[in-house]
mmCIF file of C-alpha atoms and ligand atoms in Angstrom:
data_model
loop_
_atom_site.group_PDB
_atom_site.id
_atom_site.type_symbol
_atom_site.label_atom_id
_atom_site.label_comp_id
_atom_site.label_asym_id
_atom_site.label_seq_id
_atom_site.Cartn_x
_atom_site.Cartn_y
_atom_site.Cartn_z
ATOM 1 C CA MET A 1 -19.595 30.932 -36.207
ATOM 2 C CA ASP A 2 -17.783 29.071 -38.949
ATOM 3 C CA GLY A 3 -19.456 26.680 -41.395
ATOM 4 C CA GLY A 4 -19.040 23.626 -39.136
ATOM 5 C CA GLU A 5 -20.489 25.370 -36.093
ATOM 6 C CA LEU A 6 -23.404 26.700 -38.093
ATOM 7 C CA GLU A 7 -24.174 23.218 -39.399
ATOM 8 C CA ARG A 8 -24.068 21.750 -35.894
ATOM 9 C CA PHE A 9 -26.360 24.503 -34.637
ATOM 10 C CA VAL A 10 -28.897 24.053 -37.436
ATOM 11 C CA VAL A 11 -28.877 20.246 -37.429
ATOM 12 C CA GLU A 12 -28.551 19.520 -33.711
ATOM 13 C CA GLU A 13 -30.341 22.438 -32.067
ATOM 14 C CA LEU A 14 -32.928 23.325 -34.663
ATOM 15 C CA LYS A 15 -33.329 19.762 -36.032
ATOM 16 C CA GLU A 16 -33.162 21.065 -39.593
ATOM 17 C CA SER A 17 -31.249 19.656 -42.545
ATOM 18 C CA ARG A 18 -27.665 20.319 -43.616
ATOM 19 C CA PHE A 19 -29.101 21.789 -46.799
ATOM 20 C CA ARG A 20 -30.866 24.457 -44.708
ATOM 21 C CA ALA A 21 -27.600 25.142 -42.870
ATOM 22 C CA GLY A 22 -25.957 25.791 -46.251
ATOM 23 C CA GLN A 23 -28.706 28.211 -47.270
ATOM 24 C CA ILE A 24 -28.450 30.099 -43.988
ATOM 25 C CA GLY A 25 -24.666 30.248 -44.306
ATOM 26 C CA GLN A 26 -24.959 31.836 -47.748
ATOM 27 C CA TRP A 27 -27.347 34.483 -46.450
ATOM 28 C CA LEU A 28 -25.119 35.249 -43.483
ATOM 29 C CA ALA A 29 -22.068 35.692 -45.693
ATOM 30 C CA ARG A 30 -24.076 38.268 -47.656
ATOM 31 C CA GLY A 31 -25.010 40.096 -44.465
ATOM 32 C CA ALA A 32 -28.746 39.352 -44.755
ATOM 33 C CA ASP A 33 -31.153 39.695 -41.857
ATOM 34 C CA ILE A 34 -33.253 36.685 -40.878
ATOM 35 C CA ASP A 35 -36.379 38.323 -42.354
ATOM 36 C CA GLY A 36 -34.606 38.575 -45.691
ATOM 37 C CA MET A 37 -33.751 34.850 -45.896
ATOM 38 C CA THR A 38 -36.531 34.371 -48.417
ATOM 39 C CA ASN A 39 -35.894 30.747 -49.355
ATOM 40 C CA LEU A 40 -36.608 29.640 -45.778
ATOM 41 C CA SER A 41 -40.156 29.051 -44.635
ATOM 42 C CA ALA A 42 -41.826 31.763 -42.557
ATOM 43 C CA ALA A 43 -42.027 29.308 -39.658
ATOM 44 C CA LEU A 44 -38.276 28.613 -39.735
ATOM 45 C CA ARG A 45 -37.479 32.316 -39.985
ATOM 46 C CA LYS A 46 -39.622 32.933 -36.917
ATOM 47 C CA ARG A 47 -37.883 30.153 -34.960
ATOM 48 C CA LEU A 48 -34.495 31.463 -36.027
ATOM 49 C CA SER A 49 -35.252 34.996 -34.923
ATOM 50 C CA GLU A 50 -36.230 33.687 -31.491
ATOM 51 C CA VAL A 51 -32.823 32.094 -30.907
ATOM 52 C CA ALA A 52 -30.347 34.075 -33.027
ATOM 53 C CA VAL A 53 -29.412 37.482 -34.411
ATOM 54 C CA ALA A 54 -27.969 37.573 -37.908
ATOM 55 C CA ASN A 55 -26.363 40.979 -37.482
ATOM 56 C CA PRO A 56 -25.272 41.812 -33.936
ATOM 57 C CA VAL A 57 -23.859 45.190 -35.002
ATOM 58 C CA ARG A 58 -25.827 47.971 -36.669
ATOM 59 C CA ILE A 59 -24.672 51.300 -38.012
ATOM 60 C CA LEU A 60 -26.557 53.923 -36.054
ATOM 61 C CA GLU A 61 -24.964 56.941 -37.694
ATOM 62 C CA SER A 62 -22.362 57.536 -40.363
ATOM 63 C CA TYR A 63 -20.383 60.641 -41.162
ATOM 64 C CA LYS A 64 -18.399 61.139 -44.334
ATOM 65 C CA SER A 65 -15.397 63.445 -44.393
ATOM 66 C CA GLN A 66 -15.648 66.250 -46.927
ATOM 67 C CA ILE A 67 -11.867 66.226 -47.194
ATOM 68 C CA ASP A 68 -10.932 62.655 -48.101
ATOM 69 C CA GLU A 69 -14.031 60.389 -48.161
ATOM 70 C CA THR A 70 -13.071 58.788 -44.869
ATOM 71 C CA GLU A 71 -16.254 57.563 -43.253
ATOM 72 C CA LYS A 72 -16.904 57.212 -39.568
ATOM 73 C CA PHE A 73 -19.514 54.842 -38.162
ATOM 74 C CA LEU A 74 -21.237 54.846 -34.827
ATOM 75 C CA TYR A 75 -22.469 51.285 -34.270
ATOM 76 C CA ALA A 76 -25.049 50.007 -31.804
ATOM 77 C CA LEU A 77 -24.714 46.581 -30.203
ATOM 78 C CA THR A 78 -27.747 44.516 -29.202
ATOM 79 C CA ASP A 79 -27.350 45.485 -25.523
ATOM 80 C CA GLY A 80 -27.363 49.193 -26.368
ATOM 81 C CA ASN A 81 -23.614 49.737 -26.043
ATOM 82 C CA LEU A 82 -22.002 51.956 -28.652
ATOM 83 C CA ILE A 83 -18.753 51.426 -30.505
ATOM 84 C CA GLU A 84 -17.216 53.155 -33.453
ATOM 85 C CA GLY A 85 -15.223 52.505 -36.570
ATOM 86 C CA VAL A 86 -13.552 54.310 -39.419
ATOM 87 C CA LEU A 87 -13.466 53.342 -43.075
ATOM 88 C CA MET A 88 -10.564 54.736 -45.050
ATOM 89 C CA ARG A 89 -10.295 54.628 -48.815
ATOM 90 C CA TYR A 90 -6.784 53.884 -49.917
ATOM 91 C CA HIS A 91 -5.593 53.051 -53.412
ATOM 92 C CA HIS A 92 -4.941 49.491 -52.222
ATOM 93 C CA GLY A 93 -8.543 49.069 -51.115
ATOM 94 C CA ASP A 94 -10.983 50.031 -48.419
ATOM 95 C CA THR A 95 -9.549 49.705 -44.924
ATOM 96 C CA LEU A 96 -11.762 49.352 -41.873
ATOM 97 C CA CYS A 97 -10.613 50.209 -38.370
ATOM 98 C CA VAL A 98 -12.461 47.944 -35.922
ATOM 99 C CA SER A 99 -12.936 47.967 -32.153
ATOM 100 C CA THR A 100 -12.290 44.984 -29.901
ATOM 101 C CA GLN A 101 -13.760 46.208 -26.603
ATOM 102 C CA VAL A 102 -16.359 48.689 -25.406
ATOM 103 C CA GLY A 103 -14.016 51.228 -23.809
ATOM 104 C CA CYS A 104 -10.545 50.196 -22.683
ATOM 105 C CA ARG A 105 -8.748 49.691 -19.369
ATOM 106 C CA MET A 106 -5.186 50.458 -20.474
ATOM 107 C CA GLY A 107 -5.402 54.085 -19.334
ATOM 108 C CA CYS A 108 -3.128 55.755 -21.933
ATOM 109 C CA ALA A 109 -3.025 59.476 -21.153
ATOM 110 C CA PHE A 110 -3.752 60.655 -24.695
ATOM 111 C CA CYS A 111 -6.551 58.267 -25.641
ATOM 112 C CA ALA A 112 -10.268 59.029 -25.577
ATOM 113 C CA SER A 113 -11.328 55.358 -25.544
ATOM 114 C CA THR A 114 -10.067 54.738 -22.052
ATOM 115 C CA LEU A 115 -11.647 57.700 -20.246
ATOM 116 C CA ASP A 116 -14.409 55.611 -18.619
ATOM 117 C CA GLY A 117 -12.451 52.358 -18.489
ATOM 118 C CA ARG A 118 -13.491 49.067 -20.020
ATOM 119 C CA VAL A 119 -17.196 48.310 -20.190
ATOM 120 C CA ARG A 120 -16.869 44.829 -21.692
ATOM 121 C CA ASN A 121 -15.126 42.678 -24.279
ATOM 122 C CA LEU A 122 -16.641 42.322 -27.735
ATOM 123 C CA THR A 123 -17.554 38.814 -28.860
ATOM 124 C CA PRO A 124 -15.963 37.380 -32.029
ATOM 125 C CA GLY A 125 -19.351 37.886 -33.735
ATOM 126 C CA GLU A 126 -19.415 41.551 -32.742
ATOM 127 C CA ILE A 127 -15.930 42.159 -34.108
ATOM 128 C CA LEU A 128 -16.858 40.371 -37.329
ATOM 129 C CA GLY A 129 -20.232 42.145 -37.332
ATOM 130 C CA GLN A 130 -18.487 45.517 -37.743
ATOM 131 C CA VAL A 131 -16.964 44.305 -41.006
ATOM 132 C CA ALA A 132 -20.298 42.881 -42.193
ATOM 133 C CA ALA A 133 -22.121 46.123 -41.309
ATOM 134 C CA ALA A 134 -19.519 48.251 -43.110
ATOM 135 C CA ASN A 135 -19.790 46.001 -46.167
ATOM 136 C CA ARG A 136 -23.579 46.328 -46.226
ATOM 137 C CA HIS A 137 -23.252 50.082 -45.917
ATOM 138 C CA ILE A 138 -20.767 50.594 -48.749
ATOM 139 C CA GLN A 139 -22.358 48.017 -51.021
ATOM 140 C CA ALA A 140 -25.659 49.865 -50.892
ATOM 141 C CA GLU A 141 -23.824 52.540 -52.882
ATOM 142 C CA ASP A 142 -21.449 50.390 -54.911
ATOM 143 C CA PRO A 143 -21.846 46.580 -54.995
ATOM 144 C CA GLN A 144 -18.252 46.184 -56.210
ATOM 145 C CA ARG A 145 -16.741 47.670 -53.067
ATOM 146 C CA ARG A 146 -15.928 45.750 -49.927
ATOM 147 C CA VAL A 147 -13.663 45.941 -46.944
ATOM 148 C CA HIS A 148 -10.284 44.754 -48.144
ATOM 149 C CA ASN A 149 -8.007 45.504 -45.201
ATOM 150 C CA ILE A 150 -8.668 45.545 -41.486
ATOM 151 C CA VAL A 151 -6.806 47.301 -38.703
ATOM 152 C CA LEU A 152 -7.563 46.325 -35.119
ATOM 153 C CA MET A 153 -6.966 49.891 -33.984
ATOM 154 C CA GLY A 154 -10.362 51.067 -32.820
ATOM 155 C CA SER A 155 -11.390 51.182 -29.189
ATOM 156 C CA GLY A 156 -10.002 48.563 -26.878
ATOM 157 C CA GLU A 157 -6.813 46.584 -26.431
ATOM 158 C CA PRO A 158 -7.000 43.518 -28.720
ATOM 159 C CA LEU A 159 -4.593 41.441 -26.644
ATOM 160 C CA ASP A 160 -6.701 42.148 -23.530
ATOM 161 C CA ASN A 161 -9.527 40.282 -25.335
ATOM 162 C CA TYR A 162 -7.179 37.627 -26.660
ATOM 163 C CA ASP A 163 -9.354 34.567 -27.259
ATOM 164 C CA ASN A 164 -12.169 36.486 -28.957
ATOM 165 C CA VAL A 165 -9.745 38.359 -31.184
ATOM 166 C CA VAL A 166 -7.959 35.178 -32.300
ATOM 167 C CA ARG A 167 -11.341 33.575 -32.957
ATOM 168 C CA PHE A 168 -12.371 36.634 -34.992
ATOM 169 C CA LEU A 169 -9.173 36.428 -37.062
ATOM 170 C CA LYS A 170 -9.899 32.809 -37.945
ATOM 171 C CA LEU A 171 -13.539 33.581 -38.807
ATOM 172 C CA VAL A 172 -12.837 36.618 -40.978
ATOM 173 C CA ASN A 173 -10.307 34.581 -42.915
ATOM 174 C CA ALA A 174 -12.665 31.615 -43.495
ATOM 175 C CA PRO A 175 -13.220 30.942 -47.223
ATOM 176 C CA GLU A 176 -16.960 30.403 -46.714
ATOM 177 C CA GLY A 177 -17.178 33.722 -44.856
ATOM 178 C CA LEU A 178 -15.615 37.090 -45.617
ATOM 179 C CA ASN A 179 -12.422 35.437 -46.834
ATOM 180 C CA ILE A 180 -10.143 38.366 -45.975
ATOM 181 C CA SER A 181 -6.448 37.513 -46.110
ATOM 182 C CA LEU A 182 -4.673 37.689 -42.761
ATOM 183 C CA ARG A 183 -1.869 39.492 -44.556
ATOM 184 C CA ASN A 184 -4.297 42.378 -45.002
ATOM 185 C CA ILE A 185 -4.890 42.643 -41.277
ATOM 186 C CA SER A 186 -2.939 44.616 -38.657
ATOM 187 C CA LEU A 187 -3.282 44.206 -34.928
ATOM 188 C CA SER A 188 -2.233 47.114 -32.742
ATOM 189 C CA THR A 189 -1.241 46.611 -29.116
ATOM 190 C CA CYS A 190 0.024 48.841 -26.337
ATOM 191 C CA GLY A 191 2.474 46.019 -25.524
ATOM 192 C CA LEU A 192 1.035 43.237 -23.356
ATOM 193 C CA VAL A 193 4.268 41.290 -23.516
ATOM 194 C CA PRO A 194 3.176 37.743 -22.481
ATOM 195 C CA ARG A 195 0.258 37.881 -24.918
ATOM 196 C CA MET A 196 2.582 39.087 -27.675
ATOM 197 C CA TYR A 197 4.559 35.867 -27.257
ATOM 198 C CA ASP A 198 1.329 33.829 -27.329
ATOM 199 C CA PHE A 199 0.200 35.655 -30.436
ATOM 200 C CA ALA A 200 3.497 34.981 -32.228
ATOM 201 C CA ASN A 201 2.827 31.267 -31.671
ATOM 202 C CA GLU A 202 -0.647 31.326 -33.279
ATOM 203 C CA GLY A 203 0.889 31.082 -36.750
ATOM 204 C CA LEU A 204 -1.300 33.887 -38.096
ATOM 205 C CA PRO A 205 0.465 36.139 -40.647
ATOM 206 C CA VAL A 206 -1.015 39.318 -39.203
ATOM 207 C CA THR A 207 1.032 42.542 -39.107
ATOM 208 C CA LEU A 208 1.831 43.579 -35.558
ATOM 209 C CA SER A 209 1.680 47.273 -34.696
ATOM 210 C CA LEU A 210 3.170 48.296 -31.402
ATOM 211 C CA SER A 211 2.107 51.538 -29.751
ATOM 212 C CA LEU A 212 5.473 52.758 -28.530
ATOM 213 C CA HIS A 213 5.067 56.552 -28.243
ATOM 214 C CA ALA A 214 8.349 57.059 -26.405
ATOM 215 C CA PRO A 215 12.072 56.372 -26.815
ATOM 216 C CA ASN A 216 12.570 55.159 -23.230
ATOM 217 C CA ASP A 217 10.845 53.871 -20.092
ATOM 218 C CA GLU A 218 10.856 57.211 -18.322
ATOM 219 C CA ILE A 219 8.748 58.987 -20.936
ATOM 220 C CA ARG A 220 6.673 55.930 -21.748
ATOM 221 C CA ARG A 221 5.626 55.562 -18.106
ATOM 222 C CA LYS A 222 4.366 59.154 -18.071
ATOM 223 C CA ILE A 223 1.748 58.425 -20.713
ATOM 224 C CA MET A 224 1.189 54.652 -20.718
ATOM 225 C CA PRO A 225 0.448 52.800 -17.464
ATOM 226 C CA VAL A 226 1.298 49.497 -19.198
ATOM 227 C CA ALA A 227 4.935 50.650 -19.269
ATOM 228 C CA HIS A 228 5.045 50.085 -15.495
ATOM 229 C CA ALA A 229 4.243 46.416 -16.083
ATOM 230 C CA TYR A 230 6.661 45.755 -18.969
ATOM 231 C CA THR A 231 9.898 47.562 -19.705
ATOM 232 C CA PHE A 232 10.877 49.049 -23.039
ATOM 233 C CA ASP A 233 13.461 46.272 -23.483
ATOM 234 C CA GLN A 234 10.901 43.551 -22.755
ATOM 235 C CA VAL A 235 8.547 45.057 -25.338
ATOM 236 C CA LEU A 236 11.322 45.223 -27.945
ATOM 237 C CA ALA A 237 12.330 41.620 -27.233
ATOM 238 C CA ALA A 238 8.716 40.513 -27.755
ATOM 239 C CA CYS A 239 8.646 42.437 -31.046
ATOM 240 C CA LYS A 240 11.867 40.805 -32.169
ATOM 241 C CA ASN A 241 10.390 37.411 -31.351
ATOM 242 C CA TYR A 242 7.327 38.269 -33.467
ATOM 243 C CA VAL A 243 9.556 39.229 -36.406
ATOM 244 C CA ASP A 244 11.579 36.010 -36.016
ATOM 245 C CA LYS A 245 8.484 33.787 -35.765
ATOM 246 C CA THR A 246 6.403 35.381 -38.536
ATOM 247 C CA GLY A 247 8.993 36.916 -40.862
ATOM 248 C CA ARG A 248 6.950 40.118 -40.863
ATOM 249 C CA ARG A 249 8.308 43.494 -39.878
ATOM 250 C CA VAL A 250 6.780 45.248 -36.899
ATOM 251 C CA ILE A 251 5.216 48.695 -37.194
ATOM 252 C CA PHE A 252 5.864 51.090 -34.329
ATOM 253 C CA GLU A 253 3.211 53.696 -33.694
ATOM 254 C CA TYR A 254 4.673 56.902 -32.294
ATOM 255 C CA ALA A 255 2.278 59.727 -31.437
ATOM 256 C CA LEU A 256 4.217 62.977 -31.373
ATOM 257 C CA ILE A 257 3.288 65.031 -28.325
ATOM 258 C CA ARG A 258 4.449 68.602 -27.789
ATOM 259 C CA ASP A 259 7.151 69.064 -25.139
ATOM 260 C CA LEU A 260 7.165 65.388 -24.259
ATOM 261 C CA ASN A 261 8.572 62.996 -26.861
ATOM 262 C CA SER A 262 9.053 64.990 -30.053
ATOM 263 C CA ASP A 263 12.499 66.533 -29.765
ATOM 264 C CA VAL A 264 15.281 65.462 -32.177
ATOM 265 C CA ARG A 265 17.181 63.960 -29.248
ATOM 266 C CA HIS A 266 14.184 61.660 -28.710
ATOM 267 C CA ALA A 267 14.428 60.699 -32.394
ATOM 268 C CA GLU A 268 18.132 59.954 -31.865
ATOM 269 C CA GLU A 269 17.407 57.794 -28.865
ATOM 270 C CA LEU A 270 14.587 55.976 -30.648
ATOM 271 C CA ALA A 271 16.803 55.242 -33.654
ATOM 272 C CA ARG A 272 19.461 53.854 -31.350
ATOM 273 C CA ARG A 273 16.986 51.565 -29.599
ATOM 274 C CA LEU A 274 15.437 50.272 -32.823
ATOM 275 C CA ARG A 275 18.667 49.688 -34.700
ATOM 276 C CA GLY A 276 18.841 46.235 -36.276
ATOM 277 C CA LEU A 277 15.154 45.415 -35.849
ATOM 278 C CA ARG A 278 13.034 44.839 -38.973
ATOM 279 C CA CYS A 279 10.548 47.618 -38.439
ATOM 280 C CA HIS A 280 8.856 50.745 -39.660
ATOM 281 C CA VAL A 281 7.932 53.784 -37.601
ATOM 282 C CA ASN A 282 4.589 55.475 -38.110
ATOM 283 C CA LEU A 283 4.685 59.022 -36.774
ATOM 284 C CA ILE A 284 1.293 60.396 -35.791
ATOM 285 C CA PRO A 285 0.982 64.031 -34.781
ATOM 286 C CA LEU A 286 -1.242 63.663 -31.700
ATOM 287 C CA ASN A 287 -4.936 64.088 -32.279
ATOM 288 C CA ASP A 288 -5.934 66.564 -29.633
ATOM 289 C CA VAL A 289 -8.393 65.073 -27.171
ATOM 290 C CA LYS A 290 -10.177 67.902 -25.449
ATOM 291 C CA GLU A 291 -10.383 66.043 -22.125
ATOM 292 C CA ARG A 292 -6.588 65.758 -22.037
ATOM 293 C CA ASN A 293 -4.022 68.468 -21.747
ATOM 294 C CA LEU A 294 -1.785 67.152 -24.507
ATOM 295 C CA ALA A 295 -1.242 68.566 -27.974
ATOM 296 C CA ALA A 296 0.641 67.885 -31.200
ATOM 297 C CA PRO A 297 3.919 69.700 -31.876
ATOM 298 C CA ASP A 298 4.156 72.106 -34.806
ATOM 299 C CA ARG A 299 4.828 70.813 -38.308
ATOM 300 C CA LYS A 300 8.498 71.839 -38.230
ATOM 301 C CA THR A 301 9.128 69.682 -35.171
ATOM 302 C CA VAL A 302 7.326 66.728 -36.786
ATOM 303 C CA ASP A 303 9.395 67.053 -39.979
ATOM 304 C CA ALA A 304 12.644 67.369 -38.036
ATOM 305 C CA PHE A 305 11.820 64.203 -36.078
ATOM 306 C CA LEU A 306 11.195 62.262 -39.292
ATOM 307 C CA LYS A 307 14.394 63.581 -40.902
ATOM 308 C CA ARG A 308 16.482 62.511 -37.935
ATOM 309 C CA LEU A 309 15.090 58.966 -38.027
ATOM 310 C CA GLU A 310 15.756 58.755 -41.758
ATOM 311 C CA LEU A 311 19.278 60.028 -41.283
ATOM 312 C CA LYS A 312 19.778 57.128 -38.881
ATOM 313 C CA HIS A 313 18.384 54.689 -41.479
ATOM 314 C CA ILE A 314 15.148 53.965 -39.666
ATOM 315 C CA SER A 315 12.270 53.500 -42.093
ATOM 316 C CA ALA A 316 9.580 55.985 -41.091
ATOM 317 C CA THR A 317 6.621 57.954 -42.394
ATOM 318 C CA ILE A 318 4.261 60.563 -41.057
ATOM 319 C CA ARG A 319 0.782 59.132 -41.005
ATOM 320 C CA ARG A 320 -1.562 61.066 -43.194
ATOM 321 C CA GLU A 321 -4.325 62.503 -41.091
ATOM 322 C CA MET A 322 -7.655 61.230 -42.310
ATOM 323 C CA GLY A 323 -11.126 62.353 -41.473
ATOM 324 C CA ALA A 324 -9.978 65.345 -39.420
ATOM 325 C CA ASP A 325 -13.423 66.919 -39.775
ATOM 326 C CA ILE A 326 -15.325 63.868 -38.473
ATOM 327 C CA GLU A 327 -13.598 63.134 -35.155
ATOM 328 C CA GLY A 328 -11.525 60.499 -36.949
ATOM 329 C CA ALA A 329 -9.445 59.557 -33.916
ATOM 330 C CA CYS A 330 -9.979 56.655 -31.598
ATOM 331 C CA GLY A 331 -12.897 56.876 -29.228
ATOM 332 C CA GLN A 332 -13.647 60.498 -29.990
ATOM 333 C CA LEU A 333 -17.015 60.008 -31.617
ATOM 334 C CA ARG A 334 -18.411 57.623 -29.015
ATOM 335 C CA ARG A 335 -17.135 60.053 -26.392
ATOM 336 C CA LYS A 336 -18.935 62.938 -28.019
ATOM 337 C CA VAL A 337 -22.186 60.999 -28.201
ATOM 338 C CA LEU A 338 -21.884 59.864 -24.556
ATOM 339 C CA ASP A 339 -21.127 63.444 -23.453
ATOM 340 C CA GLU A 340 -24.074 64.806 -25.374
ATOM 341 C CA ALA A 341 -26.354 62.130 -23.904
ATOM 342 C CA LYS A 342 -25.118 63.030 -20.435
ATOM 343 C CA ALA A 343 -25.622 66.748 -21.066
ATOM 344 C CA ALA A 344 -29.157 66.020 -22.215
ATOM 345 C CA LYS A 345 -29.859 64.185 -18.952
ATOM 346 C CA ASP A 346 -28.277 66.789 -16.602
HETATM 347 N N1 LIG B 401 -5.038 49.364 -27.733
HETATM 348 C C1 LIG B 401 -4.364 49.256 -28.979
HETATM 349 C C2 LIG B 401 -5.190 49.642 -30.184
HETATM 350 C C3 LIG B 401 -6.104 50.821 -30.086
HETATM 351 S S1 LIG B 401 -5.459 52.437 -30.212
HETATM 352 C C4 LIG B 401 -3.074 50.030 -28.939
HETATM 353 O O1 LIG B 401 -2.787 50.656 -27.940
HETATM 354 O O2 LIG B 401 -2.324 49.970 -29.898
HETATM 355 C C5 LIG B 401 -4.872 52.616 -31.854
HETATM 356 C C6 LIG B 401 -3.710 53.594 -31.952
HETATM 357 O O3 LIG B 401 -4.139 54.953 -31.788
HETATM 358 C C7 LIG B 401 -2.668 53.344 -30.890
HETATM 359 O O4 LIG B 401 -1.393 53.445 -31.464
HETATM 360 C C8 LIG B 401 -2.940 54.489 -29.939
HETATM 361 O O5 LIG B 401 -1.844 54.723 -29.118
HETATM 362 C C9 LIG B 401 -3.278 55.599 -30.900
HETATM 363 N N2 LIG B 401 -3.942 56.751 -30.313
HETATM 364 C C10 LIG B 401 -4.867 56.788 -29.331
HETATM 365 N N3 LIG B 401 -5.228 58.049 -29.054
HETATM 366 C C11 LIG B 401 -4.536 58.846 -29.899
HETATM 367 C C12 LIG B 401 -4.471 60.261 -30.100
HETATM 368 N N4 LIG B 401 -5.194 61.096 -29.373
HETATM 369 N N5 LIG B 401 -3.642 60.699 -31.076
HETATM 370 C C13 LIG B 401 -2.902 59.847 -31.815
HETATM 371 N N6 LIG B 401 -2.916 58.522 -31.657
HETATM 372 C C14 LIG B 401 -3.721 58.018 -30.706
#
């Protein structure tokens, strides 16, 4: 909740003073648990813990990459559901990848998050709670560090949980809260076109990432069920609208998949389709998901694809693979834990 909501809750529901609301707000911003709110009376702390949870998300396990310091978190929610996140250390600050749903119902063929469908939406507090939990974790080691950038690229489709995600964006940006600039936040979508138009009208200067993964409808439909609902042209038009409304360039995510979308003629076609749009293409050699029969192409093919885009004046980079030794990709860790739990039961 934001400062106003907290005050209403404390004054109207708990019949406590505005001063107390201020104290509680300060503790919450620091990620404290109710037990640790030491300037409140024991009686008030007890009442609070009966009606509220300060931290709805807890890190159950964390794994640090030996290669690049990327850290992966397995979080537990209060109802026992598991979600995951990745913290990447870049020179421009720590970047946290957060989830917006437990599971996902978009059904992309290459993605581990969607294998069991969507379990439920995350609340705004649970999305925010991932940032608070990551901050607590890294500050235990170094009080100067904090999450600086956020990418909504974990499990789930953010625009399929629209209201909670917009609420989260407003909360995380609140000066009395985590105060993270919206310009440091990227939202990634598989292309829910009507919601992309809604989002452009929110007036939030968030970077939009669009999971494209194909140069045309035919290939896109093979790997992304959403492409049956909205055509390639409709998606591009919604991206153009976002650029026009926000003045920010769109980032296209393009996972390179062997024998499917990674030939130079696909690069040619992609360049032709994107011509004139203010954008950048992020090429991601597919992270192999063992449940799926899809793999990344070899390095030569990846480099040739990039070269061809550049030749056609499309700004593009190959995304550096991070945390390869810790199941860095989307949904893979939760998957592994669920599989192991199932194996233990069988
Ligand atoms: N639902 C949103 C955000 C979550 S996925 C979306 O579709 O954009 C974040 C990104 O990871 C998306 O671009 C997604 O397509 C990509 N992704 C998922 N599985 C992947 C895999 N196995 N290899 C590479 N990228 C993957």
